[in-house]
Coordinates of C-alpha atoms in Angstrom, one line a residue:
M43 CA 18.7 42.0 -0.3
S44 CA 19.1 41.7 3.5
D45 CA 21.3 40.5 6.4
L46 CA 20.1 37.9 8.9
I47 CA 21.6 39.0 12.2
L48 CA 21.9 36.5 15.1
R49 CA 21.1 38.2 18.4
Y50 CA 21.5 36.5 21.8
P51 CA 19.5 37.8 24.7
D52 CA 22.5 39.9 25.9
G53 CA 22.5 41.7 22.6
D54 CA 25.7 40.2 21.1
T55 CA 25.7 39.8 17.4
S56 CA 28.0 37.9 15.0
G57 CA 29.2 38.7 11.5
A58 CA 27.0 37.8 8.6
R59 CA 27.8 35.6 5.7
P60 CA 26.0 35.5 2.3
L61 CA 23.1 33.2 1.5
D62 CA 22.6 32.1 -2.1
P63 CA 19.1 32.4 -3.6
G64 CA 17.6 28.9 -4.1
S65 CA 19.6 27.4 -1.2
R66 CA 18.6 25.6 2.0
Y67 CA 20.1 26.2 5.4
L68 CA 19.6 24.2 8.5
I69 CA 19.4 25.8 11.9
G70 CA 20.0 23.8 15.1
S71 CA 22.6 22.6 17.6
S72 CA 24.1 19.9 15.3
R73 CA 27.6 20.5 14.0
R74 CA 26.1 19.6 10.6
C75 CA 23.8 22.6 10.6
E76 CA 24.8 25.6 8.4
L77 CA 23.7 27.9 11.3
R78 CA 24.7 26.3 14.5
I79 CA 23.1 27.7 17.6
Q80 CA 23.0 26.4 21.1
G81 CA 20.6 27.0 24.0
S82 CA 17.6 25.8 25.9
G83 CA 14.9 24.2 23.7
I84 CA 17.0 24.0 20.5
S85 CA 16.9 20.7 18.7
R86 CA 19.9 19.3 16.7
R87 CA 18.1 20.1 13.4
H88 CA 15.5 22.6 14.6
A89 CA 14.5 24.7 11.6
E90 CA 15.1 25.1 7.9
L91 CA 15.6 28.4 6.1
R92 CA 15.0 28.4 2.4
V93 CA 15.8 31.4 0.1
D94 CA 14.1 32.0 -3.2
D95 CA 13.3 34.9 -5.5
R96 CA 10.5 36.0 -3.1
G97 CA 12.8 36.2 0.0
A98 CA 13.5 34.0 3.0
H99 CA 11.2 31.3 4.3
I100 CA 11.6 29.5 7.6
R101 CA 9.9 26.5 9.2
V102 CA 10.3 24.1 12.1
L103 CA 11.6 20.6 11.2
G104 CA 11.9 17.8 13.7
S105 CA 11.4 19.8 16.9
R106 CA 8.0 19.7 18.6
A107 CA 8.7 23.2 20.1
A108 CA 7.4 26.0 18.0
M109 CA 9.4 29.0 17.1
E110 CA 8.2 32.6 17.3
I111 CA 8.0 35.3 14.6
N112 CA 7.6 38.7 16.2
A113 CA 6.5 37.0 19.4
E114 CA 3.8 34.9 17.6
P115 CA 4.2 31.1 17.9
V116 CA 4.4 29.6 14.4
R117 CA 5.8 26.5 12.7
Q118 CA 6.5 28.2 9.4
A119 CA 6.6 31.7 8.0
G120 CA 7.7 33.6 4.9
P121 CA 8.6 35.5 3.0
L122 CA 10.2 37.3 5.9
A123 CA 10.2 41.1 5.9
P124 CA 13.1 43.3 7.1
G125 CA 12.8 43.8 10.8
D126 CA 11.1 40.4 11.5
E127 CA 12.5 38.8 14.7
I128 CA 12.7 35.0 15.0
T129 CA 12.9 33.4 18.4
I130 CA 14.2 29.8 18.7
G131 CA 14.5 28.7 22.3
D132 CA 16.4 31.5 24.0
V133 CA 18.1 32.6 20.8
R134 CA 16.8 35.5 18.6
L135 CA 17.5 36.2 15.0
R136 CA 16.5 39.3 13.2
L137 CA 16.2 39.9 9.5
D138 CA 17.6 43.4 8.8
P139 CA 18.2 45.4 5.6
G140 CA 21.7 45.2 4.5
M141 CA 24.1 46.7 2.0
T142 CA 24.2 43.5 -0.2
D143 CA 23.2 43.4 -3.8
A144 CA 19.6 42.7 -4.8
G145 CA 18.8 39.0 -4.7
D146 CA 21.3 38.3 -1.9
V147 CA 20.4 37.3 1.7
E148 CA 23.0 37.0 4.4
L149 CA 23.2 34.7 7.3
D150 CA 25.7 35.2 10.2
A151 CA 28.0 32.6 11.5
N152 CA 27.7 31.2 15.0
P153 CA 29.0 33.5 17.7
G154 CA 32.3 32.4 19.0
E155 CA 33.1 30.3 15.9
P156 CA 36.3 31.3 14.1
S157 CA 35.9 32.6 10.6
G158 CA 35.3 29.8 8.2
G159 CA 34.6 27.4 11.1
T160 CA 31.0 26.6 10.1
T161 CA 30.2 23.2 8.6
E162 CA 29.7 23.2 4.9
P163 CA 26.3 22.0 3.6
A164 CA 26.3 18.3 3.1
P165 CA 26.5 17.6 -0.6
S166 CA 23.4 16.3 -2.2
P167 CA 23.4 12.6 -3.0
E168 CA 24.9 11.7 -6.4
R169 CA 22.1 10.9 -8.8
N170 CA 24.2 8.8 -11.1
P171 CA 22.5 5.4 -11.0
A172 CA 25.6 3.3 -11.6
A173 CA 27.4 5.2 -8.8
C174 CA 24.4 4.8 -6.5
E175 CA 24.4 1.0 -7.2
T176 CA 28.1 0.8 -6.2
R177 CA 27.6 3.0 -3.1
Q178 CA 24.5 1.2 -1.9
A179 CA 26.2 -2.2 -2.2
R180 CA 28.9 -1.1 0.3
I181 CA 26.4 -0.2 3.0
S182 CA 25.6 -3.1 5.3
P183 CA 21.9 -4.2 5.0
G184 CA 22.1 -4.8 8.8
L185 CA 23.1 -1.2 9.5
V186 CA 20.3 0.1 7.3
R187 CA 17.8 -2.2 9.0
R188 CA 18.9 -1.0 12.5
F189 CA 18.5 2.6 11.5
Q190 CA 15.2 1.9 9.8
E191 CA 13.8 0.2 12.9
A192 CA 14.9 3.1 15.2
I193 CA 13.5 5.8 12.9
S194 CA 10.2 3.9 12.5
E195 CA 9.9 3.5 16.2
R196 CA 10.6 7.2 16.9
L197 CA 8.2 8.5 14.1
D198 CA 5.7 5.8 14.9
L199 CA 5.7 4.7 11.2
Y200 CA 4.2 1.4 12.2
R201 CA 0.8 3.2 12.3
R202 CA -0.7 2.8 8.8
D203 CA -2.6 6.1 9.0
I204 CA 0.6 8.2 9.4
L205 CA 1.6 7.3 5.9
Q206 CA -1.6 8.8 4.6
S207 CA -1.7 11.9 6.8
L208 CA 1.8 13.1 6.1
S209 CA 3.2 14.1 2.7
T210 CA 6.1 12.3 1.2
E211 CA 8.3 15.4 1.5
R212 CA 7.4 15.9 5.2
L213 CA 8.0 12.2 6.0
R214 CA 11.4 12.4 4.3
E215 CA 12.4 15.5 6.2
E216 CA 11.4 14.0 9.6
A217 CA 13.2 10.8 8.8
T218 CA 16.4 12.6 7.8
T219 CA 16.3 14.7 11.0
T220 CA 15.7 11.6 13.1
A221 CA 18.6 9.7 11.5
W222 CA 21.0 12.6 12.2
E223 CA 19.8 12.8 15.8
L224 CA 20.4 9.0 16.3
I225 CA 24.0 9.4 14.9
E226 CA 24.8 12.5 17.0
A227 CA 23.3 11.1 20.2
G228 CA 25.4 8.0 19.8
E229 CA 22.4 5.7 19.8
L230 CA 23.6 4.1 16.6
V231 CA 27.3 4.0 15.7
L232 CA 28.5 4.0 12.2
P233 CA 31.5 1.9 11.2
A234 CA 34.7 3.9 10.8
E235 CA 34.8 3.5 7.0
S236 CA 31.1 4.6 6.5
E237 CA 30.2 8.0 5.2
A238 CA 27.3 9.4 7.3
E239 CA 25.6 11.2 4.4
R240 CA 25.6 8.0 2.3
V241 CA 24.1 6.0 5.2
V242 CA 21.5 8.6 6.0
A243 CA 20.5 8.8 2.3
A244 CA 20.1 5.1 2.0
V245 CA 18.2 4.8 5.3
V246 CA 15.8 7.6 4.5
A247 CA 15.1 6.2 1.0
E248 CA 14.3 2.7 2.5
T249 CA 12.3 4.1 5.4
V250 CA 10.0 6.6 3.7
G251 CA 10.9 6.3 0.0
L252 CA 11.3 3.6 -2.6
G253 CA 14.5 2.3 -1.2
P254 CA 17.4 1.3 -3.5
I255 CA 15.2 1.6 -6.6
E256 CA 15.0 5.3 -6.2
A257 CA 18.3 5.7 -8.1
L258 CA 16.9 3.5 -10.9
M259 CA 13.8 5.7 -11.1
D260 CA 16.1 8.6 -12.0
D261 CA 17.8 6.8 -14.8
P262 CA 16.1 7.7 -18.1
A263 CA 17.7 4.7 -19.8
V264 CA 15.8 2.3 -17.4
S265 CA 12.4 1.3 -18.9
E266 CA 11.6 -1.5 -16.5
I267 CA 12.5 -2.4 -12.9
M268 CA 12.1 -6.0 -11.7
V269 CA 12.5 -6.9 -8.0
N270 CA 12.7 -10.7 -7.5
G271 CA 12.7 -10.9 -3.7
H272 CA 14.5 -8.3 -1.5
E273 CA 18.0 -9.4 -2.6
R274 CA 17.8 -9.3 -6.4
I275 CA 16.9 -6.3 -8.5
Y276 CA 17.0 -6.4 -12.3
V277 CA 16.4 -3.6 -14.9
E278 CA 15.8 -3.3 -18.5
R279 CA 18.2 -0.6 -19.7
N280 CA 18.4 0.4 -23.3
G281 CA 16.4 -2.6 -24.2
Q282 CA 18.6 -5.1 -22.4
L283 CA 18.0 -7.0 -19.2
E284 CA 20.8 -6.7 -16.6
K285 CA 21.2 -7.4 -12.8
T286 CA 22.0 -4.5 -10.6
G287 CA 24.2 -4.5 -7.5
L288 CA 21.3 -3.1 -5.4
C289 CA 19.2 -4.9 -2.7
F290 CA 16.8 -4.2 0.0
S291 CA 17.9 -4.5 3.6
S292 CA 15.2 -7.1 4.4
A293 CA 12.0 -8.7 3.1
G294 CA 10.2 -6.5 5.7
S295 CA 11.7 -3.4 4.2
L296 CA 10.4 -4.3 0.8
A297 CA 7.0 -5.1 2.2
S298 CA 6.9 -1.6 3.9
I299 CA 7.7 0.1 0.6
L300 CA 4.9 -1.8 -1.2
D301 CA 2.5 -0.8 1.6
R302 CA 3.5 2.9 1.1
I303 CA 2.8 2.5 -2.7
V304 CA -0.6 1.0 -2.4
S305 CA -2.0 2.7 0.8
P306 CA -2.7 6.1 -0.8
L307 CA -4.7 4.3 -3.4
G308 CA -7.0 2.6 -0.9
R309 CA -5.5 -0.8 -1.8
R310 CA -4.0 -3.5 0.4
L311 CA -1.3 -6.2 -0.2
D312 CA -1.4 -9.1 2.2
E313 CA -2.2 -12.8 2.3
G314 CA -5.8 -12.1 1.7
S315 CA -5.0 -9.9 -1.4
P316 CA -1.6 -11.1 -2.5
L317 CA -1.4 -9.3 -5.9
V318 CA -2.1 -5.7 -6.9
D319 CA -1.7 -3.3 -9.8
A320 CA -1.0 0.3 -8.9
R321 CA 0.5 3.5 -10.3
L322 CA 3.2 5.8 -8.9
P323 CA 2.8 9.6 -8.9
D324 CA 5.0 9.9 -11.9
G325 CA 2.7 7.6 -13.9
S326 CA 4.9 4.5 -13.7
R327 CA 2.9 1.2 -13.6
V328 CA 3.5 -1.1 -10.7
N329 CA 2.6 -4.8 -10.4
A330 CA 3.3 -6.6 -7.1
I331 CA 2.7 -10.2 -6.0
I332 CA 3.8 -11.6 -2.6
P333 CA 4.0 -14.9 -0.9
P334 CA 2.3 -17.4 -0.8
L335 CA 1.8 -16.8 -4.5
A336 CA 5.4 -15.6 -5.1
L337 CA 7.6 -18.4 -3.9
N338 CA 10.9 -16.4 -4.1
G339 CA 9.6 -13.5 -2.0
A340 CA 7.7 -10.3 -3.0
T341 CA 8.1 -9.7 -6.7
V342 CA 7.7 -6.2 -8.1
T343 CA 7.6 -5.0 -11.7
I344 CA 7.7 -1.3 -12.5
R345 CA 7.0 -0.2 -16.0
R346 CA 8.4 3.3 -16.6
F347 CA 7.4 5.7 -19.3
S348 CA 9.6 8.3 -20.9
E349 CA 8.9 11.9 -20.0
Q350 CA 9.7 12.8 -23.7
N351 CA 6.7 12.7 -26.0
I352 CA 7.8 10.3 -28.8
G353 CA 6.2 11.1 -32.1
L354 CA 6.3 9.5 -35.6
D355 CA 9.5 11.5 -36.4
E356 CA 11.3 10.0 -33.4
L357 CA 10.1 6.5 -34.3
I358 CA 11.6 7.1 -37.8
G359 CA 14.8 8.1 -36.2
F360 CA 14.8 5.0 -34.0
G361 CA 14.3 2.8 -37.1
A362 CA 10.9 1.6 -35.8
I363 CA 9.2 2.7 -39.0
N364 CA 10.2 4.5 -42.2
K365 CA 8.7 7.6 -43.7
P366 CA 6.3 6.0 -46.2
V367 CA 4.8 3.9 -43.4
A368 CA 4.6 6.9 -41.1
D369 CA 2.9 9.0 -43.8
F370 CA 0.4 6.2 -44.5
L371 CA -0.5 5.9 -40.8
K372 CA -1.0 9.7 -40.6
L373 CA -3.3 9.5 -43.6
C374 CA -5.3 6.7 -41.8
I375 CA -5.7 8.9 -38.8
H376 CA -6.8 11.9 -40.8
R377 CA -9.2 9.8 -42.8
R378 CA -10.7 8.2 -39.7
R379 CA -9.7 4.6 -40.2
N380 CA -10.1 2.3 -37.2
L381 CA -6.7 1.0 -36.1
L382 CA -5.7 -2.0 -34.0
I383 CA -2.1 -1.9 -32.7
S384 CA -0.9 -5.4 -32.0
G385 CA 2.2 -6.8 -30.4
G386 CA 3.7 -8.7 -27.5
T387 CA 4.5 -7.4 -24.0
G388 CA 7.0 -4.5 -24.1
T389 CA 6.9 -4.0 -27.9
G390 CA 5.9 -0.3 -27.7
K391 CA 2.2 -0.5 -28.4
T392 CA 1.4 2.4 -26.1
T393 CA 4.2 4.5 -27.5
V394 CA 2.9 4.0 -31.1
L395 CA -0.6 4.7 -30.0
N396 CA 0.5 8.0 -28.4
A397 CA 2.5 8.9 -31.5
L398 CA -0.5 8.3 -33.8
S399 CA -3.0 10.1 -31.5
A400 CA -1.0 13.3 -31.9
H401 CA -2.3 13.6 -35.4
I402 CA -6.0 13.7 -34.4
G403 CA -7.5 17.1 -35.0
E404 CA -7.9 19.6 -32.3
T405 CA -11.6 20.1 -33.1
E406 CA -12.5 16.5 -32.2
R407 CA -13.7 15.2 -28.8
I408 CA -11.5 12.3 -27.7
V409 CA -12.4 9.8 -24.9
T410 CA -9.6 7.6 -23.6
I411 CA -10.2 4.5 -21.6
E412 CA -7.4 2.7 -19.8
D413 CA -6.7 0.3 -16.9
S414 CA -3.8 2.4 -15.8
A415 CA -3.5 5.9 -17.3
E416 CA -0.5 5.9 -19.6
L417 CA -1.6 7.8 -22.7
R418 CA -0.4 11.4 -23.0
L419 CA -2.5 13.1 -25.6
Q420 CA -1.6 16.6 -26.6
Q421 CA -5.0 17.7 -27.7
D422 CA -7.1 20.1 -25.5
H423 CA -10.4 18.3 -25.8
V424 CA -9.6 15.0 -24.2
V425 CA -11.7 13.1 -21.6
A426 CA -9.6 10.5 -19.8
L427 CA -11.3 7.6 -18.1
E428 CA -9.6 5.0 -15.9
S429 CA -11.0 1.7 -14.7
R430 CA -11.3 1.0 -10.9
P431 CA -10.5 -2.3 -9.2
A432 CA -12.5 -3.6 -6.3
N433 CA -11.8 -2.1 -2.9
I434 CA -10.7 -3.9 0.2
E435 CA -14.3 -5.2 0.7
G436 CA -14.2 -6.6 -2.8
S437 CA -16.9 -4.2 -4.2
G438 CA -16.9 -1.0 -6.2
A439 CA -15.0 -2.4 -9.3
V440 CA -15.6 -0.5 -12.5
P441 CA -14.2 -2.5 -15.5
I442 CA -13.2 -1.1 -18.9
R443 CA -16.3 -2.6 -20.4
D444 CA -18.5 -0.4 -18.3
L445 CA -16.4 2.6 -19.3
V446 CA -16.7 1.8 -23.0
R447 CA -20.4 1.6 -22.8
N448 CA -20.5 4.9 -20.8
A449 CA -18.2 6.6 -23.3
L450 CA -20.8 6.1 -26.0
R451 CA -23.1 8.4 -24.1
M452 CA -20.4 11.1 -23.9
R453 CA -20.7 12.3 -27.5
P454 CA -17.1 11.2 -28.5
D455 CA -15.7 11.7 -32.0
R456 CA -13.1 9.1 -31.3
I457 CA -12.7 6.5 -28.6
I458 CA -9.2 5.2 -27.6
V459 CA -9.1 2.1 -25.5
G460 CA -5.6 1.6 -24.0
E461 CA -5.9 -2.2 -24.4
C462 CA -8.6 -4.7 -25.0
R463 CA -8.2 -7.7 -22.7
S464 CA -11.7 -9.3 -22.5
G465 CA -15.4 -8.6 -23.0
E466 CA -14.8 -4.9 -23.7
A467 CA -13.7 -6.0 -27.2
L468 CA -17.4 -6.5 -28.2
D469 CA -18.4 -3.0 -27.1
M470 CA -15.3 -1.5 -28.8
L471 CA -16.3 -3.3 -32.1
Q472 CA -19.9 -2.0 -31.8
A473 CA -18.6 1.5 -31.2
M474 CA -16.4 1.3 -34.3
N475 CA -19.4 0.0 -36.3
T476 CA -21.8 2.7 -35.1
G477 CA -20.3 6.0 -36.3
H478 CA -17.2 6.3 -34.1
D479 CA -14.8 6.0 -37.0
G480 CA -11.1 6.7 -36.4
S481 CA -11.0 4.9 -33.0
L482 CA -7.8 3.2 -31.8
T483 CA -7.0 0.3 -29.5
T484 CA -4.3 -2.2 -28.7
A485 CA -4.2 -6.0 -28.1
H486 CA -1.5 -8.6 -27.3
A487 CA -0.8 -10.8 -30.3
N488 CA 2.2 -12.0 -32.4
S489 CA 0.8 -11.4 -35.8
P490 CA -2.1 -9.5 -37.5
R491 CA -4.1 -12.7 -37.9
D492 CA -3.5 -13.7 -34.3
A493 CA -4.7 -10.3 -33.3
L494 CA -8.0 -10.7 -35.0
A495 CA -8.3 -14.3 -33.6
R496 CA -7.8 -12.8 -30.1
L497 CA -10.4 -10.2 -30.8
E498 CA -12.8 -13.0 -31.6
V499 CA -12.0 -14.9 -28.4
M500 CA -12.3 -11.7 -26.3
T501 CA -15.7 -11.0 -27.9
L502 CA -16.9 -14.4 -26.7
M503 CA -15.6 -13.5 -23.2
A504 CA -18.4 -10.9 -23.1
G505 CA -20.8 -13.8 -22.4
M506 CA -22.8 -13.3 -25.6
D507 CA -23.8 -16.5 -27.4
L508 CA -22.8 -15.3 -30.9
P509 CA -22.0 -17.5 -33.9
A510 CA -18.3 -17.3 -35.0
R511 CA -19.3 -15.9 -38.5
A512 CA -21.3 -13.0 -36.9
I513 CA -18.3 -12.1 -34.7
R514 CA -15.9 -12.2 -37.7
E515 CA -18.2 -10.0 -39.7
Q516 CA -18.2 -7.5 -36.9
I517 CA -14.4 -7.6 -36.7
A518 CA -14.0 -7.3 -40.5
S519 CA -16.4 -4.4 -40.6
A520 CA -14.9 -2.5 -37.6
I521 CA -11.1 -2.9 -38.0
D522 CA -9.5 -1.2 -41.0
I523 CA -5.8 -1.5 -40.3
V524 CA -3.7 -3.7 -38.1
V525 CA -0.3 -2.3 -37.0
Q526 CA 2.0 -5.2 -35.8
L527 CA 4.9 -4.5 -33.5
T528 CA 7.8 -6.8 -32.7
R529 CA 10.7 -6.6 -30.2
F530 CA 14.0 -7.9 -31.6
G531 CA 16.9 -9.6 -29.8
D532 CA 18.9 -6.3 -29.6
G533 CA 16.1 -4.7 -27.7
S534 CA 14.8 -2.6 -30.6
R535 CA 11.1 -2.4 -31.4
R536 CA 9.8 -2.1 -34.9
V537 CA 6.6 -2.1 -36.9
T538 CA 6.9 -5.4 -38.7
A539 CA 3.6 -5.3 -40.6
V540 CA 0.9 -2.8 -41.6
T541 CA -2.0 -4.9 -42.7
E542 CA -5.4 -4.0 -44.2
V543 CA -8.5 -5.9 -43.2
A544 CA -10.2 -6.5 -46.6
G545 CA -13.5 -8.0 -45.6
M546 CA -14.7 -11.6 -45.6
E547 CA -14.4 -14.5 -47.9
G548 CA -16.5 -17.4 -46.8
E549 CA -15.7 -18.0 -43.1
Q550 CA -12.3 -16.2 -43.2
I551 CA -11.3 -12.6 -42.7
L552 CA -9.2 -11.4 -45.7
L553 CA -5.9 -9.6 -44.8
N554 CA -3.7 -7.7 -47.2
D555 CA -0.1 -6.8 -46.0
L556 CA 0.6 -3.3 -47.2
F557 CA 4.0 -2.8 -45.6
V558 CA 6.3 -5.5 -44.0
F559 CA 9.6 -5.4 -42.3
D560 CA 12.1 -7.5 -44.1
A561 CA 14.6 -9.0 -41.6
R562 CA 16.6 -10.9 -44.1
A563 CA 19.3 -8.2 -44.0
S564 CA 19.5 -8.5 -40.2
D565 CA 22.3 -10.0 -38.3
R566 CA 21.8 -12.9 -35.8
H567 CA 20.7 -10.5 -33.1
G568 CA 18.0 -9.0 -35.3
A569 CA 19.8 -5.7 -36.0
G570 CA 19.4 -4.2 -39.5
G571 CA 16.6 -5.1 -41.9
R572 CA 14.3 -2.6 -43.7
H573 CA 10.6 -1.8 -44.3
R574 CA 9.3 -2.3 -47.8
S575 CA 5.9 -2.1 -49.6
T576 CA 4.3 -5.3 -50.8
G577 CA 2.7 -3.5 -53.8
Q578 CA -0.8 -3.8 -52.5
I579 CA -2.9 -0.6 -52.5
P580 CA -5.4 -0.1 -49.7
A581 CA -9.0 -0.6 -50.8
F582 CA -10.2 2.6 -49.1
Y583 CA -8.0 4.6 -51.5
E584 CA -10.7 4.0 -54.2
S585 CA -13.3 5.7 -52.1
L586 CA -10.9 8.6 -51.5
R587 CA -10.3 8.9 -55.2
A588 CA -14.0 9.0 -55.8
E589 CA -14.1 12.0 -53.4
G590 CA -11.5 13.8 -55.5
V591 CA -8.6 13.3 -53.1
D592 CA -5.3 13.5 -54.8
L593 CA -3.3 10.4 -53.5
D594 CA 0.4 9.6 -53.9
L595 CA 0.8 5.9 -54.8
T596 CA 4.6 6.0 -54.9
P597 CA 5.0 4.5 -51.4
F598 CA 3.1 1.4 -52.5
Q599 CA 5.4 0.5 -55.4
P600 CA 6.7 -3.0 -54.7
M601 CA 10.3 -3.2 -53.6
P602 CA 12.5 -6.1 -54.6
P603 CA 13.7 -8.3 -51.8
P604 CA 17.3 -7.8 -50.7

């Protein structure tokens, strides 16, 4: 497309070399720059040239001195046009039309350098998490800490407002530039066996990123990251807990990373407010608790969510359910049954809720209510609401219960509450009993009966002095189906019961198991087993038959035990 010709004030030019579209080239006096130029006012890593399909774009990096484009002071410009002249210090570059093929841009080598003498671009850090763990473990935490302190002092990262005023990308670029400047100026000396790129990557990650856990965030097999103090990091990978070889350089470094996570959210994490729930930009849920409540140092738990949308077909492939169970649950969604998804922590309640919600019709208005937005509904007409915790002054909190009450005024066809934890259960039950059929929610419980007992307790937490029978009647009238999930010893999650709420008998809520998971064929780790029908037919099938709906009762034929 063009040649980038380097011109010194005396008019000398050098030969040009090709630039690849989609590449990044550093310009400065450092030997590590792809285009090394020297002169007055030129920083070690002065500017960056990016090439894309639209052309060449240039911007100033760490230097405070602006460059000029056609004699106009700028800090960034692009796409550059043929004939544009770039002035950096006392060096001029000009983008001229060339004889190269379309889509190519050429950049000359440094004058006086022998052919092939330019430094090759530093390879990008390896993103293999296991390799990153091994590599990071070899870097001295003391070395990382010294670099981090020097970078923080130069960039004035000790000021809290700079974290909010600069983008993450800009902070990372400036920290990288500063790290190389410290190395090249000799202010910080690397051990002979250290690789500079490796050290800089680790330092920048810990100074302006998420530190050693960045590699874990890139591993799709990691579903949970657990930091127990700055020296111990555990993960759940493929359903199994394991300790990594990663660590933070210091407790202060871990505290700085937590501050970078919560600051953009208007939250704080200190002795006055020692625990916090937050959300990363990718949707991952973060819980942090610090001393004096956490005796072993700051403890961080990051719940990650798969970028892949997992549907019922995928759950069948994983062995979480079988096809008859999946078909029945789809029918429940289509026929607007109210579903409660129950299970312990990490059993996949949100995943199943997402999979079931995919079968809600496109013509329906859906309102979702969550503490931390995790649902990923595919429909177009979705209103997503998220609760808000109290601010630094302790005011401004908007709990889920307020959102549920407000949702009733938003003309919803269906209400989906991410999880019932307290008094919002009463409002959710009332919504289900007043025309919002087909609503879904989740709750923590170990069995369907425990789930209904928990709903009863949570209803009492609303502060209403209601008799137990009245609450149970509300529950029996509102909830149609309970889907129970269990996590097994091998890390697998399965639907272990699909239970119908069949009304009241005396003071008790009647439950009929429709499908159960028979684990008698499982090994000692919980692997194996099968789903089977109990032979019970849902009561609401009678009403569907009266409406003339043709129903297949084959899935409900009882299966003999193994």
